[in-house]
Amino acid sequence: MTHPTPGAQLPARAVLSVAPILLPAPRRGTDIALRISAPATGSDLPVILFSHGHGQSLHAYGPLVNHWAAQGFAVIQPTHLDSRLLALASDDPRRPEIWRYREQDLVQILDALVAIEDTVPALRGRLDHGRIAVAGHSWGAQTASMLLGATHPDPADGTPVSLVDPRVKAGVLMAVPGSGGANLSPFAAETFPFMNPDFGAMTPPVLIVAGDADNGAMTVRGPDWWREAYDLAPAPKALFTVFGGEHSLGGIPNYEARETTDESPARLAAVQAVTTAWLQSALYPGNAAWAQVRAALPATADPQGDIEEK
């Protein structure tokens, strides 16, 4: 990855996006469809593996994915089995374990990264396999957290599920669900019985992004529930609390998406800038992008959020 002056944003570059790339997955009954977005030029591109929220697909999250790619990252987006595009029947036998298929999707993509890269001539030999981050939004953030060391019980027997992967060096978790049990709404307890995370072993550097107006249907608590991955995980961690941010965090799900209940170009731009700076510094120790955005945020005329760090 070609670097600018430490701490500065790279000039936006032209982005290429290739989809669908089909990764054979006999175990899940449907191949994993992928999108890869990356700058049109450059080499040694760090990789972001992105897990979408409930019902979304590889077509979503353009405001984030295109920004990251224009800043020099290669972003891989799978379509998980819960996607509305796949429209699994309500009695599909895979439904009770969609959480497991989601998590295994990410592991399988990492296992096949060389083969995936080789299927796209424009990307062949351009990815840096030693600099991999995971990111996700909502259920996707919970899914991504598993590769960073978070665990949760298997709802079938209560045994802990752990998928920590040393290939993953850092993460960005946006609107990631907090602890389960009595904190879950009746809807969430029924729909997501595995949603009882333990962040105690999530040791890599992770940025948690939470909206201070996120009153989503997952919890009977207020917006503070969405910051628990920061509060309950060991250092090094950072928390970006987005002022006025609801579950869509200003508009990350897509362009002109009806899922966005809090549309705000300024809020979205802040999420783009803060997450990019975190990834640059987390994957490249010594890069000052994070320190720069950390110092600049409170000095702006209309700060869109607040950063905590430990």
Coordinates of N, CA and C in Angstrom, one line a residue, residues 20-204:
P20 N -20.7 -11.1 -9.6 CA -20.5 -12.0 -8.4 C -19.3 -12.9 -8.7
I21 N -18.5 -13.1 -7.7 CA -17.5 -14.2 -7.7 C -18.1 -15.3 -6.8
L22 N -18.1 -16.5 -7.4 CA -18.8 -17.6 -6.7 C -17.7 -18.5 -6.1
L23 N -17.8 -18.7 -4.8 CA -16.9 -19.6 -4.0 C -17.7 -20.8 -3.7
P24 N -17.3 -22.0 -4.2 CA -18.0 -23.2 -4.0 C -18.1 -23.5 -2.5
A25 N -19.3 -23.9 -2.0 CA -19.6 -24.1 -0.6 C -20.6 -25.2 -0.4
P26 N -20.2 -26.5 -0.7 CA -21.2 -27.6 -0.7 C -21.9 -27.7 0.7
R27 N -21.1 -27.4 1.7 CA -21.7 -27.5 3.1 C -22.9 -26.7 3.3
R28 N -23.0 -25.5 2.7 CA -24.1 -24.6 2.9 C -25.2 -24.7 1.9
G29 N -25.0 -25.5 0.8 CA -26.0 -25.8 -0.2 C -26.2 -24.7 -1.2
T30 N -25.5 -23.6 -1.0 CA -25.5 -22.5 -2.0 C -24.1 -21.9 -2.0
D31 N -23.5 -21.7 -3.2 CA -22.2 -21.1 -3.3 C -22.2 -19.7 -2.6
I32 N -21.0 -19.3 -2.1 CA -20.9 -18.0 -1.5 C -20.7 -17.0 -2.6
A33 N -21.6 -16.1 -2.8 CA -21.4 -15.0 -3.8 C -20.7 -13.8 -3.1
L34 N -19.6 -13.4 -3.8 CA -18.7 -12.3 -3.3 C -18.7 -11.1 -4.2
R35 N -18.5 -10.0 -3.6 CA -18.0 -8.8 -4.4 C -16.7 -8.4 -3.8
I36 N -15.8 -8.0 -4.7 CA -14.5 -7.5 -4.3 C -14.4 -6.1 -4.9
S37 N -14.1 -5.1 -4.1 CA -13.9 -3.7 -4.5 C -12.5 -3.3 -4.1
A38 N -11.8 -2.6 -5.0 CA -10.4 -2.3 -4.7 C -10.0 -1.1 -5.6
P39 N -9.0 -0.4 -5.3 CA -8.5 0.7 -6.2 C -8.0 0.1 -7.5
A40 N -8.2 0.8 -8.5 CA -7.9 0.3 -9.9 C -6.4 0.1 -10.0
T41 N -5.6 0.8 -9.2 CA -4.1 0.7 -9.3 C -3.5 0.5 -8.0
G42 N -2.3 0.0 -7.9 CA -1.6 -0.1 -6.7 C -1.4 -1.6 -6.3
S43 N -0.4 -1.9 -5.4 CA -0.1 -3.2 -5.0 C -0.1 -3.3 -3.5
D44 N 0.1 -4.5 -3.0 CA 0.2 -4.7 -1.5 C -1.1 -4.1 -0.8
L45 N -2.2 -4.4 -1.4 CA -3.5 -3.8 -0.8 C -3.9 -4.5 0.4
P46 N -4.1 -3.9 1.5 CA -4.6 -4.5 2.7 C -6.1 -4.9 2.5
V47 N -6.5 -6.0 3.2 CA -7.8 -6.6 2.9 C -8.8 -6.3 4.1
I48 N -10.0 -5.9 3.7 CA -11.1 -5.8 4.7 C -12.2 -6.9 4.3
L49 N -12.4 -7.8 5.2 CA -13.5 -8.8 5.0 C -14.7 -8.2 5.7
F50 N -15.8 -7.9 4.9 CA -17.0 -7.2 5.5 C -18.2 -8.1 5.5
S51 N -18.8 -8.2 6.7 CA -20.0 -9.0 6.9 C -21.2 -8.0 7.0
H52 N -22.2 -8.3 6.2 CA -23.4 -7.4 6.1 C -24.4 -7.6 7.2
G53 N -25.3 -6.7 7.4 CA -26.4 -6.8 8.4 C -27.5 -7.7 7.9
H54 N -28.4 -8.0 8.8 CA -29.5 -8.9 8.5 C -30.3 -8.6 7.3
G55 N -30.3 -9.6 6.3 CA -31.1 -9.4 5.1 C -30.4 -8.7 4.0
Q56 N -29.2 -8.1 4.2 CA -28.5 -7.4 3.2 C -27.8 -8.3 2.3
S57 N -26.8 -7.8 1.5 CA -26.1 -8.7 0.5 C -24.8 -8.0 0.1
L58 N -24.2 -8.6 -0.9 CA -22.9 -8.0 -1.5 C -23.2 -6.7 -2.2
H59 N -24.4 -6.4 -2.4 CA -24.7 -5.1 -3.1 C -24.8 -3.9 -2.2
A60 N -24.8 -4.2 -0.9 CA -25.1 -3.1 0.1 C -23.8 -2.5 0.6
Y61 N -23.9 -1.4 1.4 CA -22.8 -0.7 2.1 C -21.9 0.0 1.1
G62 N -22.4 0.4 0.0 CA -21.5 1.2 -0.9 C -20.9 2.4 -0.3
P63 N -21.6 3.2 0.5 CA -21.0 4.4 1.1 C -19.7 4.1 1.9
L64 N -19.7 2.9 2.5 CA -18.4 2.6 3.2 C -17.4 1.9 2.3
V65 N -17.9 0.9 1.6 CA -17.0 0.0 0.8 C -16.3 0.8 -0.2
N66 N -17.0 1.7 -1.0 CA -16.4 2.5 -2.0 C -15.4 3.5 -1.4
H67 N -15.7 4.0 -0.2 CA -14.8 4.9 0.4 C -13.5 4.2 0.8
W68 N -13.6 3.0 1.4 CA -12.4 2.3 1.8 C -11.6 1.9 0.6
A69 N -12.3 1.4 -0.4 CA -11.5 1.0 -1.6 C -10.8 2.2 -2.2
A70 N -11.4 3.4 -2.3 CA -10.8 4.6 -2.8 C -9.6 5.0 -2.0
Q71 N -9.6 4.6 -0.7 CA -8.5 4.9 0.2 C -7.4 3.8 0.2
G72 N -7.5 2.8 -0.7 CA -6.4 1.9 -0.8 C -6.7 0.5 -0.3
F73 N -7.9 0.2 0.2 CA -8.2 -1.2 0.7 C -8.9 -2.0 -0.4
A74 N -8.7 -3.3 -0.3 CA -9.5 -4.3 -1.0 C -10.5 -4.8 -0.1
V75 N -11.8 -4.7 -0.5 CA -12.9 -5.0 0.4 C -13.6 -6.2 -0.2
I76 N -13.8 -7.3 0.6 CA -14.5 -8.5 0.2 C -15.8 -8.6 0.9
Q77 N -16.9 -8.7 0.2 CA -18.3 -8.7 0.7 C -19.0 -10.0 0.3
P78 N -19.2 -10.9 1.3 CA -20.0 -12.1 0.9 C -21.5 -11.8 1.1
T79 N -22.3 -12.6 0.4 CA -23.8 -12.6 0.7 C -24.1 -13.8 1.6
H80 N -24.5 -13.5 2.8 CA -24.8 -14.6 3.8 C -26.2 -15.2 3.5
L81 N -26.5 -16.3 4.1 CA -27.7 -17.0 3.8 C -29.0 -16.3 4.2
D82 N -28.9 -15.3 5.1 CA -30.1 -14.6 5.6 C -30.5 -13.5 4.6
S83 N -29.7 -13.3 3.5 CA -29.9 -12.2 2.6 C -31.3 -12.3 2.0
R84 N -32.0 -11.2 1.8 CA -33.3 -11.2 1.1 C -33.1 -11.6 -0.3
L85 N -31.9 -11.5 -0.9 CA -31.7 -12.0 -2.3 C -31.9 -13.5 -2.4
L86 N -31.5 -14.2 -1.4 CA -31.6 -15.7 -1.4 C -33.0 -16.2 -1.0
A87 N -33.7 -15.4 -0.2 CA -35.1 -15.7 0.1 C -35.3 -17.1 0.6
L88 N -34.5 -17.6 1.6 CA -34.7 -18.9 2.1 C -36.1 -19.1 2.6
A89 N -36.7 -20.2 2.3 CA -38.1 -20.5 2.9 C -38.0 -20.5 4.4
S90 N -39.2 -20.2 5.0 CA -39.2 -20.2 6.5 C -38.9 -21.5 7.1
D91 N -39.2 -22.6 6.4 CA -38.9 -23.9 6.9 C -37.6 -24.6 6.3
D92 N -36.8 -23.7 5.7 CA -35.5 -24.2 5.2 C -34.7 -24.8 6.4
P93 N -34.2 -26.0 6.3 CA -33.5 -26.6 7.5 C -32.2 -25.9 7.9
R94 N -31.7 -25.0 7.0 CA -30.5 -24.2 7.4 C -30.8 -23.0 8.3
R95 N -32.1 -22.6 8.4 CA -32.4 -21.4 9.1 C -32.0 -21.4 10.6
P96 N -32.2 -22.5 11.3 CA -31.8 -22.5 12.7 C -30.3 -22.2 13.0
E97 N -29.5 -22.5 11.9 CA -28.1 -22.4 12.1 C -27.5 -21.4 11.1
I98 N -28.3 -20.4 10.7 CA -27.7 -19.4 9.8 C -26.6 -18.7 10.5
W99 N -26.6 -18.5 11.8 CA -25.5 -17.9 12.5 C -24.2 -18.6 12.3
R100 N -24.3 -19.9 12.3 CA -23.1 -20.8 12.0 C -22.6 -20.6 10.6
Y101 N -23.5 -20.7 9.6 CA -23.1 -20.5 8.2 C -22.5 -19.2 8.0
R102 N -23.0 -18.1 8.7 CA -22.4 -16.8 8.5 C -21.0 -16.8 9.0
E103 N -20.7 -17.3 10.1 CA -19.4 -17.3 10.7 C -18.4 -18.1 9.8
Q104 N -18.9 -19.3 9.4 CA -18.1 -20.2 8.6 C -17.8 -19.6 7.2
D105 N -18.8 -18.7 6.7 CA -18.5 -18.0 5.4 C -17.2 -17.2 5.5
L106 N -17.0 -16.5 6.6 CA -15.8 -15.7 6.7 C -14.6 -16.5 6.8
V107 N -14.6 -17.6 7.5 CA -13.5 -18.5 7.6 C -13.1 -19.1 6.3
Q108 N -14.2 -19.5 5.5 CA -13.9 -20.1 4.2 C -13.3 -19.1 3.2
I109 N -13.7 -17.9 3.3 CA -13.2 -16.9 2.4 C -11.7 -16.7 2.7
L110 N -11.3 -16.6 4.0 CA -9.9 -16.5 4.4 C -9.1 -17.7 3.9
D111 N -9.7 -18.9 4.0 CA -9.0 -20.1 3.6 C -8.8 -20.1 2.1
A112 N -9.7 -19.4 1.3 CA -9.6 -19.5 -0.1 C -9.1 -18.1 -0.7
L113 N -8.5 -17.3 0.1 CA -8.2 -16.0 -0.4 C -7.2 -16.0 -1.6
V114 N -6.3 -16.8 -1.6 CA -5.4 -16.9 -2.8 C -6.2 -17.3 -4.1
A115 N -7.0 -18.3 -3.9 CA -7.8 -18.7 -5.1 C -8.8 -17.6 -5.5
I116 N -9.4 -16.9 -4.6 CA -10.3 -15.8 -4.9 C -9.6 -14.7 -5.7
E117 N -8.4 -14.4 -5.2 CA -7.6 -13.3 -5.9 C -7.3 -13.8 -7.3
D118 N -7.0 -15.0 -7.4 CA -6.6 -15.5 -8.8 C -7.7 -15.5 -9.8
T119 N -9.0 -15.5 -9.3 CA -10.1 -15.5 -10.2 C -10.3 -14.1 -10.8
V120 N -9.7 -13.1 -10.3 CA -9.9 -11.7 -10.8 C -8.6 -11.2 -11.4
P121 N -8.4 -11.3 -12.7 CA -7.1 -10.9 -13.3 C -6.6 -9.5 -12.9
A122 N -7.6 -8.6 -12.7 CA -7.2 -7.2 -12.3 C -6.7 -7.1 -10.9
L123 N -6.9 -8.2 -10.1 CA -6.4 -8.1 -8.7 C -5.3 -9.1 -8.4
R124 N -5.0 -10.0 -9.4 CA -4.0 -11.1 -9.1 C -2.7 -10.5 -8.7
G125 N -2.2 -11.0 -7.5 CA -0.9 -10.6 -7.0 C -0.9 -9.2 -6.3
R126 N -2.1 -8.6 -6.1 CA -2.1 -7.2 -5.6 C -2.5 -7.2 -4.1
L127 N -2.9 -8.3 -3.5 CA -3.4 -8.2 -2.1 C -2.3 -8.5 -1.2
D128 N -2.3 -7.9 0.0 CA -1.4 -8.1 1.1 C -2.1 -9.1 2.0
H129 N -1.7 -10.4 2.0 CA -2.3 -11.4 2.8 C -1.9 -11.3 4.2
G130 N -0.9 -10.5 4.5 CA -0.5 -10.3 5.9 C -1.2 -9.2 6.6
R131 N -2.0 -8.4 5.9 CA -2.7 -7.3 6.6 C -4.2 -7.4 6.3
I132 N -4.9 -8.2 7.2 CA -6.3 -8.4 7.0 C -7.1 -7.9 8.2
A133 N -8.2 -7.2 7.9 CA -9.1 -6.8 9.0 C -10.5 -7.3 8.7
V134 N -11.3 -7.4 9.7 CA -12.7 -7.7 9.5 C -13.5 -6.6 9.9
A135 N -14.7 -6.4 9.3 CA -15.6 -5.3 9.7 C -17.0 -5.9 9.4
G136 N -18.0 -5.2 10.1 CA -19.4 -5.6 9.9 C -20.3 -4.6 10.5
H137 N -21.6 -4.7 10.2 CA -22.6 -3.8 10.7 C -23.7 -4.7 11.3
S138 N -24.1 -4.4 12.5 CA -25.3 -5.1 13.2 C -24.9 -6.6 13.3
W139 N -25.8 -7.4 12.8 CA -25.5 -8.9 12.9 C -24.2 -9.2 12.2
G140 N -23.8 -8.4 11.2 CA -22.5 -8.6 10.5 C -21.4 -8.3 11.5
A141 N -21.6 -7.3 12.3 CA -20.5 -6.9 13.3 C -20.4 -8.1 14.3
Q142 N -21.5 -8.7 14.7 CA -21.4 -9.8 15.6 C -20.6 -11.0 14.9
T143 N -21.0 -11.2 13.7 CA -20.3 -12.2 12.9 C -18.8 -12.0 12.8
A144 N -18.4 -10.8 12.4 CA -17.0 -10.4 12.3 C -16.3 -10.5 13.6
S145 N -17.0 -10.2 14.7 CA -16.3 -10.2 16.0 C -15.8 -11.6 16.4
M146 N -16.4 -12.7 15.8 CA -16.0 -14.0 16.1 C -14.5 -14.3 15.7
L147 N -14.1 -13.7 14.6 CA -12.7 -13.9 14.1 C -11.7 -13.1 14.9
L148 N -12.3 -12.1 15.7 CA -11.4 -11.3 16.6 C -11.3 -11.8 18.0
G149 N -12.0 -12.9 18.3 CA -11.9 -13.5 19.6 C -13.1 -13.5 20.4
A150 N -14.2 -12.9 20.0 CA -15.4 -13.0 20.7 C -16.0 -14.4 20.7
T151 N -16.8 -14.8 21.7 CA -17.4 -16.1 21.7 C -18.9 -15.9 22.0
H152 N -19.6 -17.0 21.8 CA -21.0 -17.0 22.2 C -21.4 -18.5 22.4
P153 N -22.4 -18.8 23.1 CA -22.8 -20.2 23.3 C -23.6 -20.7 22.1
D154 N -23.3 -22.0 21.8 CA -24.2 -22.7 20.8 C -25.5 -22.9 21.5
P155 N -26.6 -22.3 20.8 CA -27.9 -22.4 21.4 C -28.4 -23.9 21.6
A156 N -27.8 -24.8 20.9 CA -28.3 -26.2 21.0 C -27.8 -26.9 22.3
D157 N -26.6 -26.5 22.8 CA -26.1 -27.2 24.0 C -25.4 -26.3 24.9
G158 N -25.2 -25.0 24.6 CA -24.6 -24.1 25.5 C -23.1 -24.1 25.4
T159 N -22.5 -25.0 24.6 CA -21.0 -25.0 24.5 C -20.5 -23.7 23.8
P160 N -19.4 -23.2 24.3 CA -18.9 -22.0 23.7 C -18.4 -22.2 22.2
V161 N -18.7 -21.2 21.4 CA -18.3 -21.2 20.0 C -17.2 -20.2 19.9
S162 N -16.0 -20.6 19.3 CA -14.9 -19.8 19.2 C -14.2 -20.0 17.8
L163 N -14.0 -18.9 17.1 CA -13.4 -18.9 15.8 C -12.3 -17.9 15.6
V164 N -11.6 -17.6 16.7 CA -10.6 -16.6 16.6 C -9.5 -17.0 15.6
D165 N -9.1 -16.1 14.8 CA -8.3 -16.4 13.6 C -7.1 -15.4 13.6
P166 N -5.8 -16.0 13.8 CA -4.7 -15.1 13.8 C -4.4 -14.4 12.5
R167 N -5.0 -14.8 11.5 CA -4.8 -14.0 10.2 C -5.4 -12.7 10.2
V168 N -6.4 -12.5 11.1 CA -7.1 -11.2 11.2 C -6.4 -10.3 12.3
K169 N -5.9 -9.1 11.8 CA -5.1 -8.3 12.7 C -5.9 -7.2 13.4
A170 N -7.1 -6.8 12.9 CA -7.8 -5.7 13.4 C -9.2 -5.8 13.0
G171 N -10.1 -4.9 13.6 CA -11.5 -5.0 13.2 C -12.2 -3.6 13.4
V172 N -13.3 -3.5 12.8 CA -14.3 -2.4 12.9 C -15.6 -3.0 13.1
L173 N -16.3 -2.8 14.2 CA -17.6 -3.3 14.5 C -18.6 -2.2 14.7
M174 N -19.5 -2.1 13.8 CA -20.5 -1.0 13.8 C -21.8 -1.5 14.2
A175 N -22.4 -0.8 15.2 CA -23.7 -1.2 15.8 C -23.7 -2.7 16.1
V176 N -22.6 -3.1 16.9 CA -22.5 -4.5 17.2 C -23.4 -4.8 18.5
P177 N -24.2 -5.8 18.4 CA -25.0 -6.2 19.6 C -24.2 -6.4 20.9
G178 N -24.8 -6.0 22.0 CA -24.2 -6.2 23.3 C -24.6 -7.5 23.9
S179 N -24.5 -7.6 25.2 CA -24.7 -8.8 26.0 C -26.2 -9.2 25.9
G180 N -26.4 -10.6 26.1 CA -27.7 -11.1 25.8 C -28.5 -11.2 27.1
G181 N -29.2 -12.4 27.3 CA -30.0 -12.6 28.4 C -31.1 -11.6 28.5
A182 N -31.3 -11.1 29.7 CA -32.4 -10.1 30.0 C -32.3 -8.8 29.2
N183 N -31.1 -8.6 28.6 CA -31.0 -7.4 27.8 C -31.6 -7.5 26.4
L184 N -32.0 -8.7 26.0 CA -32.5 -8.9 24.7 C -34.0 -8.6 24.7
S185 N -34.5 -8.0 23.6 CA -36.0 -7.9 23.4 C -36.6 -9.3 23.2
P186 N -37.9 -9.5 23.4 CA -38.5 -10.8 23.0 C -38.2 -11.2 21.6
F187 N -38.3 -10.3 20.7 CA -38.0 -10.6 19.3 C -36.6 -11.1 19.1
A188 N -35.6 -10.4 19.7 CA -34.2 -10.8 19.6 C -33.9 -12.2 20.2
A189 N -34.5 -12.4 21.4 CA -34.3 -13.7 22.1 C -34.8 -14.8 21.3
E190 N -35.9 -14.6 20.6 CA -36.5 -15.7 19.8 C -35.7 -15.9 18.5
T191 N -35.4 -14.8 17.8 CA -34.8 -14.8 16.5 C -33.3 -15.1 16.5
F192 N -32.6 -14.6 17.6 CA -31.1 -14.8 17.7 C -30.8 -15.4 19.0
P193 N -31.1 -16.7 19.2 CA -30.9 -17.3 20.5 C -29.4 -17.5 20.9
F194 N -28.5 -17.3 19.9 CA -27.0 -17.4 20.2 C -26.5 -16.0 20.6
M195 N -27.3 -15.0 20.6 CA -26.8 -13.6 20.8 C -26.6 -13.4 22.3
N196 N -25.5 -14.0 22.8 CA -25.1 -13.8 24.2 C -23.6 -13.7 24.2
P197 N -23.0 -12.7 23.6 CA -21.6 -12.6 23.3 C -20.7 -12.5 24.6
D198 N -19.5 -13.0 24.5 CA -18.5 -12.7 25.5 C -17.3 -12.1 24.8
F199 N -17.0 -10.9 25.2 CA -15.9 -10.1 24.5 C -14.6 -10.2 25.3
G200 N -14.5 -11.0 26.3 CA -13.4 -11.0 27.2 C -12.1 -11.5 26.5
A201 N -12.2 -12.3 25.4 CA -11.0 -12.7 24.7 C -10.8 -12.0 23.4
M202 N -11.5 -10.9 23.2 CA -11.3 -10.2 21.9 C -10.2 -9.2 22.1
T203 N -9.0 -9.7 21.8 CA -7.7 -9.0 22.2 C -7.1 -8.1 21.1
P204 N -7.4 -8.4 19.8 CA -6.8 -7.5 18.7 C -7.3 -6.1 18.8

